[in-house]
Short mmCIF file of C-alpha atoms in Angstrom, two decimals:
data_model
loop_
_atom_site.label_atom_id
_atom_site.label_comp_id
_atom_site.label_asym_id
_atom_site.label_seq_id
_atom_site.Cartn_x
_atom_site.Cartn_y
_atom_site.Cartn_z
CA UNK A 1275 0.72 22.54 27.49
CA UNK A 1276 1.47 24.58 24.37
CA UNK A 1277 -1.92 26.32 24.53
CA UNK A 1278 -1.21 27.53 28.05
CA UNK A 1279 2.14 28.95 26.96
CA UNK A 1280 0.56 30.59 23.91
CA UNK A 1281 -1.84 32.63 26.05
CA UNK A 1282 0.67 33.28 28.82
CA UNK A 1283 -0.88 30.98 31.43
CA UNK A 1284 2.56 29.68 32.39
CA UNK A 1285 3.46 33.18 33.58
CA UNK A 1286 0.31 33.29 35.70
CA UNK A 1287 1.17 29.94 37.27
CA UNK A 1288 4.65 31.22 38.14
CA UNK A 1289 3.18 34.39 39.61
CA UNK A 1290 4.02 38.04 39.27
CA UNK A 1291 5.04 40.12 42.28
CA UNK A 1292 2.75 39.20 45.21
CA UNK A 1293 0.42 37.01 43.13
CA UNK A 1294 2.03 33.61 43.21
CA UNK A 1295 0.80 30.38 41.73
CA UNK A 1296 -2.63 31.47 40.51
CA UNK A 1297 -4.71 28.51 39.31
CA UNK A 1298 -8.26 29.85 39.19
CA UNK A 1299 -9.19 28.97 42.77
CA UNK A 1300 -12.29 30.89 43.78
CA UNK A 1301 -13.25 31.68 40.17
CA UNK A 1302 -16.56 30.44 38.76
CA UNK A 1303 -16.79 29.48 35.08
CA UNK A 1304 -20.03 28.74 33.24
CA UNK A 1305 -19.66 26.43 30.24
CA UNK A 1306 -22.61 27.03 27.90
CA UNK A 1307 -22.33 24.13 25.50
CA UNK A 1308 -23.43 20.52 24.92
CA UNK A 1309 -23.22 19.42 28.55
CA UNK A 1310 -20.57 17.33 30.28
CA UNK A 1311 -19.48 13.77 30.98
CA UNK A 1312 -19.12 14.31 34.70
CA UNK A 1313 -17.52 10.89 35.30
CA UNK A 1314 -14.42 11.94 33.35
CA UNK A 1315 -11.27 11.85 35.46
CA UNK A 1316 -10.59 15.54 34.85
CA UNK A 1317 -13.64 16.44 36.94
CA UNK A 1318 -13.12 15.19 40.51
CA UNK A 1319 -15.90 15.39 43.06
CA UNK A 1320 -16.81 18.99 43.79
CA UNK A 1321 -15.38 20.38 40.55
CA UNK A 1322 -18.84 20.69 38.96
CA UNK A 1323 -20.81 22.91 41.35
CA UNK A 1324 -24.05 22.96 39.37
CA UNK A 1325 -25.40 21.71 36.07
CA UNK A 1326 -28.63 22.01 34.12
CA UNK A 1327 -29.91 20.93 30.73
CA UNK A 1328 -31.71 23.95 29.26
CA UNK A 1329 -32.17 22.08 25.97
CA UNK A 1330 -34.36 19.32 27.43
CA UNK A 1331 -35.18 20.99 30.79
CA UNK A 1332 -33.44 18.34 32.86
CA UNK A 1333 -31.33 18.53 36.00
CA UNK A 1334 -28.51 16.47 34.43
CA UNK A 1335 -26.56 18.04 31.57
CA UNK A 1336 -25.45 14.82 29.87
CA UNK A 1337 -23.04 15.35 26.97
CA UNK A 1338 -23.70 13.15 23.91
CA UNK A 1339 -21.23 14.80 21.55
CA UNK A 1340 -18.20 15.37 23.79
CA UNK A 1341 -17.82 19.01 22.79
CA UNK A 1342 -18.90 20.51 26.12
CA UNK A 1343 -16.73 18.03 28.01
CA UNK A 1344 -13.76 19.02 25.86
CA UNK A 1345 -14.34 22.73 26.45
CA UNK A 1346 -14.81 22.28 30.20
CA UNK A 1347 -11.62 20.24 30.48
CA UNK A 1348 -9.64 22.91 28.63
CA UNK A 1349 -11.01 25.61 30.91
CA UNK A 1350 -10.71 23.97 34.32
CA UNK A 1351 -10.00 20.24 34.11
CA UNK A 1352 -7.67 18.65 36.64
CA UNK A 1353 -4.74 16.63 35.30
CA UNK A 1354 -4.45 12.91 36.08
CA UNK A 1355 -1.95 10.11 35.37
CA UNK A 1356 0.52 12.54 33.86
CA UNK A 1357 -2.04 14.24 31.63
CA UNK A 1358 -2.02 18.06 31.67
CA UNK A 1359 -4.61 20.14 33.48
CA UNK A 1360 -6.86 22.73 31.96
CA UNK A 1361 -5.90 26.40 32.03
CA UNK A 1362 -7.49 27.08 35.45
CA UNK A 1363 -7.64 23.76 37.32
CA UNK A 1364 -8.64 25.44 40.56
CA UNK A 1365 -11.79 27.06 39.15
CA UNK A 1366 -15.34 25.90 39.81
CA UNK A 1367 -17.46 24.72 36.89
CA UNK A 1368 -21.11 25.45 36.18
CA UNK A 1369 -22.40 23.43 33.25
CA UNK A 1370 -25.34 24.64 31.20
CA UNK A 1371 -26.40 22.39 28.32
CA UNK A 1372 -27.90 24.29 25.38
CA UNK A 1373 -27.00 22.06 22.43
CA UNK A 1374 -27.78 18.51 21.33
CA UNK A 1375 -28.64 17.87 17.67
CA UNK A 1376 -28.38 21.64 17.32
CA UNK A 1377 -28.17 24.65 19.61
CA UNK A 1378 -31.30 26.35 20.94
CA UNK A 1379 -31.39 30.16 21.06
CA UNK A 1380 -33.93 30.12 23.89
CA UNK A 1381 -31.80 27.65 25.84
CA UNK A 1382 -28.73 29.86 25.40
CA UNK A 1383 -30.66 32.89 26.62
CA UNK A 1384 -31.89 30.96 29.67
CA UNK A 1385 -28.33 29.81 30.41
CA UNK A 1386 -27.00 33.37 30.25
CA UNK A 1387 -29.78 34.57 32.54
CA UNK A 1388 -29.00 31.77 35.00
CA UNK A 1389 -25.33 32.78 34.94
CA UNK A 1390 -26.31 36.34 35.82
CA UNK A 1391 -28.61 35.32 38.69
CA UNK A 1392 -27.72 31.93 40.16
CA UNK A 1393 -30.23 31.91 42.98
CA UNK A 1394 -33.09 33.34 40.92
CA UNK A 1395 -33.89 36.23 43.23
CA UNK A 1396 -34.04 38.69 40.33
CA UNK A 1397 -37.30 37.08 39.26
CA UNK A 1398 -38.42 36.83 35.65
CA UNK A 1399 -36.25 39.41 33.86
CA UNK A 1400 -35.27 39.94 30.24
CA UNK A 1401 -31.64 40.36 29.19
CA UNK A 1402 -32.88 42.81 26.56
CA UNK A 1403 -33.56 45.34 29.33
CA UNK A 1404 -32.15 44.88 32.83
CA UNK A 1405 -32.39 48.56 33.83
CA UNK A 1406 -35.50 47.88 35.93
CA UNK A 1407 -33.83 45.09 37.93
CA UNK A 1408 -31.99 45.99 41.14
CA UNK A 1409 -28.22 45.52 40.97
CA UNK A 1410 -28.15 43.65 44.28
CA UNK A 1411 -29.91 40.59 42.92
CA UNK A 1412 -27.11 40.08 40.38
CA UNK A 1413 -24.41 39.87 43.05
CA UNK A 1414 -24.32 36.06 42.78
CA UNK A 1415 -23.39 36.09 39.09
CA UNK A 1416 -20.69 33.82 37.66
CA UNK A 1417 -17.27 35.32 37.02
CA UNK A 1418 -16.90 33.98 33.48
CA UNK A 1419 -19.12 32.36 30.87
CA UNK A 1420 -17.81 30.57 27.79
CA UNK A 1421 -19.79 30.03 24.60
CA UNK A 1422 -17.75 27.98 22.12
CA UNK A 1423 -20.71 27.78 19.77
CA UNK A 1424 -20.01 30.10 16.82
CA UNK A 1425 -22.64 30.59 14.16
CA UNK A 1426 -23.63 33.34 11.76
CA UNK A 1427 -24.89 36.70 12.95
CA UNK A 1428 -28.51 37.04 11.82
CA UNK A 1429 -31.38 39.32 12.88
CA UNK A 1430 -32.97 36.53 14.90
CA UNK A 1431 -29.79 36.15 16.97
CA UNK A 1432 -29.60 39.82 17.97
CA UNK A 1433 -31.16 38.82 21.29
CA UNK A 1434 -28.00 36.80 21.99
CA UNK A 1435 -25.85 39.89 21.49
CA UNK A 1436 -28.06 41.82 23.91
CA UNK A 1437 -27.84 38.98 26.42
CA UNK A 1438 -24.04 38.80 26.40
CA UNK A 1439 -23.90 42.58 26.72
CA UNK A 1440 -26.22 42.39 29.75
CA UNK A 1441 -23.97 39.74 31.26
CA UNK A 1442 -20.99 42.06 30.92
CA UNK A 1443 -22.99 44.88 32.50
CA UNK A 1444 -23.49 42.87 35.70
CA UNK A 1445 -19.79 41.96 35.90
CA UNK A 1446 -19.35 38.72 33.93
CA UNK A 1447 -16.42 38.24 31.58
CA UNK A 1448 -17.85 36.75 28.39
CA UNK A 1449 -15.76 34.48 26.16
CA UNK A 1450 -17.26 33.62 22.76
CA UNK A 1451 -15.95 31.77 19.73
CA UNK A 1452 -15.44 33.52 16.41
CA UNK A 1453 -16.05 30.36 14.38
CA UNK A 1454 -13.61 28.31 12.34
CA UNK A 1455 -13.62 30.36 9.14
CA UNK A 1456 -11.27 33.12 8.02
CA UNK A 1457 -8.83 34.75 8.19
CA UNK A 1458 -10.17 37.27 5.69
CA UNK A 1459 -12.66 40.02 6.47
CA UNK A 1460 -16.25 38.92 6.08
CA UNK A 1461 -15.50 35.20 6.45
CA UNK A 1462 -16.50 34.98 10.11
CA UNK A 1463 -19.51 36.24 11.99
CA UNK A 1464 -20.53 36.24 15.62
CA UNK A 1465 -24.12 36.18 16.81
CA UNK A 1466 -23.10 37.05 20.37
CA UNK A 1467 -21.58 40.49 19.76
CA UNK A 1468 -23.03 43.76 18.58
CA UNK A 1469 -20.67 45.61 16.25
CA UNK A 1470 -19.56 48.08 18.92
CA UNK A 1471 -18.72 45.21 21.29
CA UNK A 1472 -15.67 44.18 19.28
CA UNK A 1473 -13.77 46.98 20.99
CA UNK A 1474 -15.06 46.11 24.46
CA UNK A 1475 -12.31 44.76 26.70
CA UNK A 1476 -14.84 42.66 28.66
CA UNK A 1477 -15.48 40.46 25.62
CA UNK A 1478 -13.00 37.86 24.40
CA UNK A 1479 -13.71 36.26 21.08
CA UNK A 1480 -11.37 33.48 19.96
CA UNK A 1481 -10.82 32.33 16.37
CA UNK A 1482 -9.58 28.96 15.20
CA UNK A 1483 -5.94 30.12 15.29
CA UNK A 1484 -6.26 30.58 19.05
CA UNK A 1485 -5.64 34.33 19.09
CA UNK A 1486 -8.11 36.93 20.43
CA UNK A 1487 -9.75 38.98 17.71
#
C-alpha cells in the first residue's frame, strides 16, 4: 500500500543485489500494546508465536480496543481476499498486552524484559542495570519491539527510557511512537527515550505524519 511505498518497503520486496524478495521471514517482532484479536484473518495459524497479558497477568492477550490488532496487522499481517499485507508478512509475532483502560508502566517494563529474555534464563533482572547479567542469557531476545503508545515524558517514566535503552544494548531494534501532536518543537514528548537517544540509530520514533523523527 501507500505506507509501504512511503517507507521504501516496495524496494525491499523487489530486492537489491543478492537480497531478493525480503518479507521479514525469520524476523521476530514484539508488539507491546493492547493485545490482539488472534482470530483475525491476517493472523493465520503459526503467525502468533507467543502472547501474554501483562496487564491482567493472563496467558491470553485479548484485545478489547482493536489498537494492538491494528498495529500487529500493519507490522506483519498476511493479506487475504485481495486485502494488502502488513509491511513484513513473513515475520513472527510476539504479542504482549500492556494496555486496557489505560497503559501500565509496570506491565510495559515486564514486556520489555520478556522481549530481552524469552526463556527467562536471565533470572530476575532489572532493565535499569543489566551490567551484572551475562550476555549469553540474552541471546534469545526478539529482533524488534514496537511500542505505539506515546505519552508525555515525566520523571516517573524515566524507567521506561532506561528499559528501551537496555533492550537496544542486547541487540533489539526499538520502535516507539512520538505521539500525535506537533509539528512544532515542544509539542511532543516521548517517555521511552532519554534525550541522548534521539541521535541513536537503533531507535526509531514515528510521528503522526509517518516520518521518522
